[in-house]
Structures are given as structure tokens and as C-alpha cells.
Coordinates of C-alpha atoms in Angstrom, one line a residue:
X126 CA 2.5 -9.7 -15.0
X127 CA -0.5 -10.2 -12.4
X128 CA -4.0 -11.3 -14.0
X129 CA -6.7 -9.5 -12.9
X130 CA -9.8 -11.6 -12.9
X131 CA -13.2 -10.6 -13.2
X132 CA -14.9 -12.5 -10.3
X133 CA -15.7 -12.3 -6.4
X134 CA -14.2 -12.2 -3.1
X135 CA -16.2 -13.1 0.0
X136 CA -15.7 -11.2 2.0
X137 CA -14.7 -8.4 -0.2
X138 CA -11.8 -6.2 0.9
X139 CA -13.5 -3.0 1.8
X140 CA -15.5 -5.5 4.1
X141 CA -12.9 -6.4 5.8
X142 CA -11.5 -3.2 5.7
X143 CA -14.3 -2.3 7.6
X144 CA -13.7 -4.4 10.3
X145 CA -10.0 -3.7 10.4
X146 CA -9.2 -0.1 10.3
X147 CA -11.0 0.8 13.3
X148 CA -8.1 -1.2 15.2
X149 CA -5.1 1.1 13.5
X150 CA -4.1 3.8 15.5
X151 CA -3.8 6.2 12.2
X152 CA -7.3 5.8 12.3
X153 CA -9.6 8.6 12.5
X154 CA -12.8 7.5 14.5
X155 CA -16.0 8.5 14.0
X156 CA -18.1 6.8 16.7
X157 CA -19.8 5.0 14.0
X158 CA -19.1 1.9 11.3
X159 CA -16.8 2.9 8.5
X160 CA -18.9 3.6 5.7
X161 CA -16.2 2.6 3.0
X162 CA -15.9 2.9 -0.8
X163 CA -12.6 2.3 -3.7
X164 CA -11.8 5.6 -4.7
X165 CA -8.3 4.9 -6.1
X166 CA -4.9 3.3 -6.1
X167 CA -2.6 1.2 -8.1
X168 CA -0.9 -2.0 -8.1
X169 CA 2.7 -3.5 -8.8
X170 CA 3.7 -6.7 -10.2
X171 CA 5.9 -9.1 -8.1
X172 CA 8.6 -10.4 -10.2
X173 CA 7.8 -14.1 -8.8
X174 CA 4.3 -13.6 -9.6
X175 CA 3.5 -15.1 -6.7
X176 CA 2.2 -12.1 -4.2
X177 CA -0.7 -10.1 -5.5
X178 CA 0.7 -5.8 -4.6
X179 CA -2.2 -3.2 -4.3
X180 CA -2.2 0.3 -3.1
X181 CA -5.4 0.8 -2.1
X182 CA -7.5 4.3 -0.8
X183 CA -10.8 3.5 0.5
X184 CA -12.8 6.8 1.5
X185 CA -15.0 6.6 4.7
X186 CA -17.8 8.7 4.7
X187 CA -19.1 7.7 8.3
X188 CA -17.7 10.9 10.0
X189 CA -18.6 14.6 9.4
X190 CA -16.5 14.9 6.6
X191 CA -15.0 12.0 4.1
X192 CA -11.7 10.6 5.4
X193 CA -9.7 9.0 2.7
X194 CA -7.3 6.1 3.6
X195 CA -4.2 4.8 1.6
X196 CA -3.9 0.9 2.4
X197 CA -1.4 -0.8 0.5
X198 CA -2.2 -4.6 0.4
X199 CA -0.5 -8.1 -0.5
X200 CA -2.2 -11.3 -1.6
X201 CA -0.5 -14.1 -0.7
X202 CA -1.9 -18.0 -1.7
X203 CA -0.3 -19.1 2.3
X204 CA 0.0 -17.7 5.3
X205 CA 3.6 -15.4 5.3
X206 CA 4.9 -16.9 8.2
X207 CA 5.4 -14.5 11.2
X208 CA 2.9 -11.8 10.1
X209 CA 0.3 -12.7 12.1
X210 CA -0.2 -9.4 13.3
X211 CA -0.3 -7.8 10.1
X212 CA -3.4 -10.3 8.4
X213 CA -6.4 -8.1 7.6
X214 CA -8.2 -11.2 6.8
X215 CA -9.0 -14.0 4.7
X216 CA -11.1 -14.4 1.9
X217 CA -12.5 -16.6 -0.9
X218 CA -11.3 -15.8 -4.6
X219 CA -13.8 -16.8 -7.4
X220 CA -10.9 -18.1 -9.4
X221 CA -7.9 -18.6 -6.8
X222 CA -9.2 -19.9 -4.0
X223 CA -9.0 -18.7 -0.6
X224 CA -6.1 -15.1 0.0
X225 CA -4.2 -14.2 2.8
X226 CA -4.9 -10.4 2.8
X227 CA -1.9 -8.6 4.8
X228 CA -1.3 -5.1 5.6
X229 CA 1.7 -4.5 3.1
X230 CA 4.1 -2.0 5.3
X231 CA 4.4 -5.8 7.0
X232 CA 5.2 -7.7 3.7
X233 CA 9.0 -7.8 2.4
X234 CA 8.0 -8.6 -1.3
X235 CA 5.4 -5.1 -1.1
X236 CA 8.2 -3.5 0.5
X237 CA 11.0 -4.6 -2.2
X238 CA 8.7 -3.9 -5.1
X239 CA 7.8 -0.1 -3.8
X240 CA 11.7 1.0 -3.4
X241 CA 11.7 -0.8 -7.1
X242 CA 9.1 1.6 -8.1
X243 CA 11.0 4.8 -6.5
X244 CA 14.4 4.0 -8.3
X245 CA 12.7 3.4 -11.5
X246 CA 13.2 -0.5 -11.6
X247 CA 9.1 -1.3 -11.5
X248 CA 6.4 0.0 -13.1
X249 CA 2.8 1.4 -11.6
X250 CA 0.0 -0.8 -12.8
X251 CA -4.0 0.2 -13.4
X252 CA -5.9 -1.0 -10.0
X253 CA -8.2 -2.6 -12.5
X254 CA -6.7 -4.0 -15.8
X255 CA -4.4 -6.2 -16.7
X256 CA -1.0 -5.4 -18.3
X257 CA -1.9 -1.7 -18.5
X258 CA 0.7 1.2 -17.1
X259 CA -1.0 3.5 -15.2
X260 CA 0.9 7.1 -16.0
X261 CA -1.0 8.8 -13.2
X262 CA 1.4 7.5 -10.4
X263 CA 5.2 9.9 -10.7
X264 CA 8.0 9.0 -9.2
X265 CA 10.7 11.2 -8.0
X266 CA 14.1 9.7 -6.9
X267 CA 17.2 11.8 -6.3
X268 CA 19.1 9.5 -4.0
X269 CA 21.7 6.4 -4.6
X270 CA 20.6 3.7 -6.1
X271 CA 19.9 1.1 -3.0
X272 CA 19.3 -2.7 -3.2
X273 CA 15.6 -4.0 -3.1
X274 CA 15.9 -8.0 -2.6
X275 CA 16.3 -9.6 0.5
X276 CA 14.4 -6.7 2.6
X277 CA 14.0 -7.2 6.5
X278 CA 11.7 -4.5 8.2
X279 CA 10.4 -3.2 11.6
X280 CA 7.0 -1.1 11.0
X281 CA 6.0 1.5 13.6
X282 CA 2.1 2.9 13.2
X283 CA 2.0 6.7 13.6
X284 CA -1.2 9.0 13.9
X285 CA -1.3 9.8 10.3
X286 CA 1.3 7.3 8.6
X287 CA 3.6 4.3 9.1
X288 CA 7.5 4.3 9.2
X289 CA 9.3 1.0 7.6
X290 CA 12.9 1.2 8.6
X291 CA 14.2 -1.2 5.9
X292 CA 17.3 -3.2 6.7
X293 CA 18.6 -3.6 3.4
X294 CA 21.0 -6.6 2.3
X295 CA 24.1 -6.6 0.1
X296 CA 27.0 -4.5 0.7
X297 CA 26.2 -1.9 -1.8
X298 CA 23.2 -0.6 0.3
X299 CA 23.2 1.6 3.1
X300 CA 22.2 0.0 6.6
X301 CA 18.6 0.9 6.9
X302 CA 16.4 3.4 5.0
X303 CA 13.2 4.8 6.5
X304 CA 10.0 4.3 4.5
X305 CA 7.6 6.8 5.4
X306 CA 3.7 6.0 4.2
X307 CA 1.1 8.1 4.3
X308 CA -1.8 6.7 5.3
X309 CA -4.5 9.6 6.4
X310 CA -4.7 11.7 2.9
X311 CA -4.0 14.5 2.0
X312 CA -4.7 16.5 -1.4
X313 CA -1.9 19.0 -2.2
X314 CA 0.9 17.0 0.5
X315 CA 4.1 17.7 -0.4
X316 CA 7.5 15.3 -0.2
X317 CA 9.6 16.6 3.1
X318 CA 12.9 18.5 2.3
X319 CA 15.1 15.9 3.2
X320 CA 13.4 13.1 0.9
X321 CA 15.3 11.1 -1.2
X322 CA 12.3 9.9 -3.3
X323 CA 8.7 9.8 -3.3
X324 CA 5.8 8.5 -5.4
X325 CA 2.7 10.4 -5.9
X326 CA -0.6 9.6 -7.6
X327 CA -4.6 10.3 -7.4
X328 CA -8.0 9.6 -6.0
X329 CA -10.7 10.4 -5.7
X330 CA -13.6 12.1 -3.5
X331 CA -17.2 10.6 -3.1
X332 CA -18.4 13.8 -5.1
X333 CA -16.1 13.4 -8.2
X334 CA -13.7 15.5 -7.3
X335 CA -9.9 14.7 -8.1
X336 CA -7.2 14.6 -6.0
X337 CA -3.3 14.1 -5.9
X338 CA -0.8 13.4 -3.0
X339 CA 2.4 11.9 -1.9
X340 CA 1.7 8.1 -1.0
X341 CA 4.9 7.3 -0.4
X342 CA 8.7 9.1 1.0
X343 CA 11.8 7.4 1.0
X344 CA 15.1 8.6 3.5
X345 CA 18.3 7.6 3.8
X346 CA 19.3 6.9 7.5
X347 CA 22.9 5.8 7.1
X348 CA 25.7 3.5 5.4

């Protein structure tokens, strides 16, 4: 179970967020600074309790209209070794000391623990509390059951979302599943047709509204 603690981060995330989502290719400039806040998400717990999981959506309201990103994140006490180009940044924790913050498409444990969560085998987390299920996030999973430990991945940035093409291990999973995240949001978005799974959940809009959306879509590419 992760711990949630009450304290600071310097810098916080949505400052470095700031700093880093300019350079993604999904993102949608505005010619200005992102103006961001934390209008949702979820977390997951990693089973080592070693790697702090977060699905982040910070909303930037620097544009004409507000653009709302989903950003999943890991928290990692040491650098994960040959992710260099997936560190957002570094930061001091009030009670852990100082986090390697990574972009999570890029992290195996992240990537394990979210096809744990489409096949039922992990459970969504409050962003905010500890040891409390969060029963907004659904889960839909039609497909055969696939392995989740011992994940490789290659990660390819669209205009709106990242593909993971996991390389699952063990000889009961197929060869390589695609793991489609959205990242650019959208209220109403729909699964595709060909979807093996998908996980869904809310935010919100600077104005109080509420909104739902797929996060996550799982497909099976082979055996």
C-alpha cells in the first residue's frame, strides 16, 4: 500500500510539468507558459512498494480554451537506469528525500501495474488518500488474460497519445500488446472497436465542470 504524506515537493510536479510538456510532441502550444493546475487522476500501488504510480491530468489554461493533459507518473528513490530520456525531473520530498520523477509510458513497473489494473489484478487508488479505492476509475477487459511481470517496452509519442508496444515475458502471453494512452483529453472518448480493454475515469474542468474519458486502450497484436 503506498503512503501518501502530507508534505512538500520542491519543485512541485505541476512545476515541472510546466517546464516539460512544452517539449512532447502531443502537446498543444499556445505561444505562451503553461498555466497548469491538478484537476484529477488516480494512482496504483506497486506490489514492491518501491515505485510511487500516479495518473495524473493537469489542465492548462494558457491557450484560448483549457487543454487538459493525462500524464501518468512514477516515483522512483534512484535513477531507473536507461530512462534518461523519459526523467521529467527531480525533486525534494518533505519526508523522502529527493524523487526521480519519470514519464510512466517509459517505466516497466507503471506499465506492469496498468495491464494489472485492465485484467482486474490491481486496484485504482484515491490521488490523494491513503488506502482508499477510488470507484470512479472502470475497467473493461474482454481479452485473454496476459502476463504483467517482466514487461520490456518501446514507446512512440503521437499527436494526441502514446503507443507502448509491450513485449510481454512467459510463454503464456502473446508477443507484444499495444498500449494505447491518451494523453490530449477528451470528455465523452470512446474505446476503439477492436479494444481488448480500457480503463476510464474523471476530471475535471477549471469551472467545476465533470468529465469522463478513456485514459487508457489495450490491443492484442499477436501470439
Amino acid at each position: 500500500m503506498a503512503i501518501i504524506h502530507n508534505t512538500t515537493m520542491t519543485p512541485t510536479k505541476l512545476e515541472l510539468l510546466a517546464t516539460w510538456l512544452p517539449t512532447r510532441p502531443w502537446y498543444v502550444g499556445t505561444g505562451r507558459a503553461p498555466e497548469l493546475s491538478r484537476t484529477g487522476g488516480f494512482r496504483l500501488d506497486d506490489p514492491e512498494g518501491e515505485v510511487g504510480i500516479e495518473f495524473l491530468v493537469a489542465t492548462d489554461e494558457s491557450g484560448p480554451a483549457p487543454v487538459s493533459y493525462h500524464v501518468p507518473l512514477s516515483y522512483r528513490g534512484a535513477p531507473l537506469e536507461g530512462a534518461e530520456q523519459a526523467l521529467v525531473g527531480t525533486s525534494e520530498h518533505g519526508v523522502l528525500g529527493r524523487r526521480w520523477i519519470y514519464d510512466g509510458t517509459h517505466d516497466p513497473v507503471l506499465v506492469a501495474q496498468l495491464l494489472a489494473l485492465l485484467q482486474g489484478r490491481a486496484e485504482p487508488q484515491a490521488q490523494s488518500r491513503s488506502d482508499t479505492p477510488d470507484p470512479s476509475v472502470t475497467v473493461r477487459f474482454t481479452g485473454t488474460p496476459v502476463a504483467t511481470g517482466g514487461v520490456r517496452t518501446t514507446v512512440t509519442d503521437g499527436s494526441h497519445d502514446t503507443l507502448v508496444t509491450v513485449h510481454a515475458t512467459g510463454t503464456a502471453a502473446p508477443s507484444s500488446l499495444n498500449l494505447r494512452v491518451r494523453r490530449v483529453l477528451e470528455p465523452g472518448a470512446t474505446a476503439p472497436a477492436d479494444a481488448t480493454g480500457h480503463v476510464t475515469t474523471g476530471w475535471r474542468s477549471p469551472d467545476g465542470g465533470e468529465h469522463r474519458g478513456v485514459f487508457a486502450a489495450l490491443h492484442r497484436t499477436g501470439s
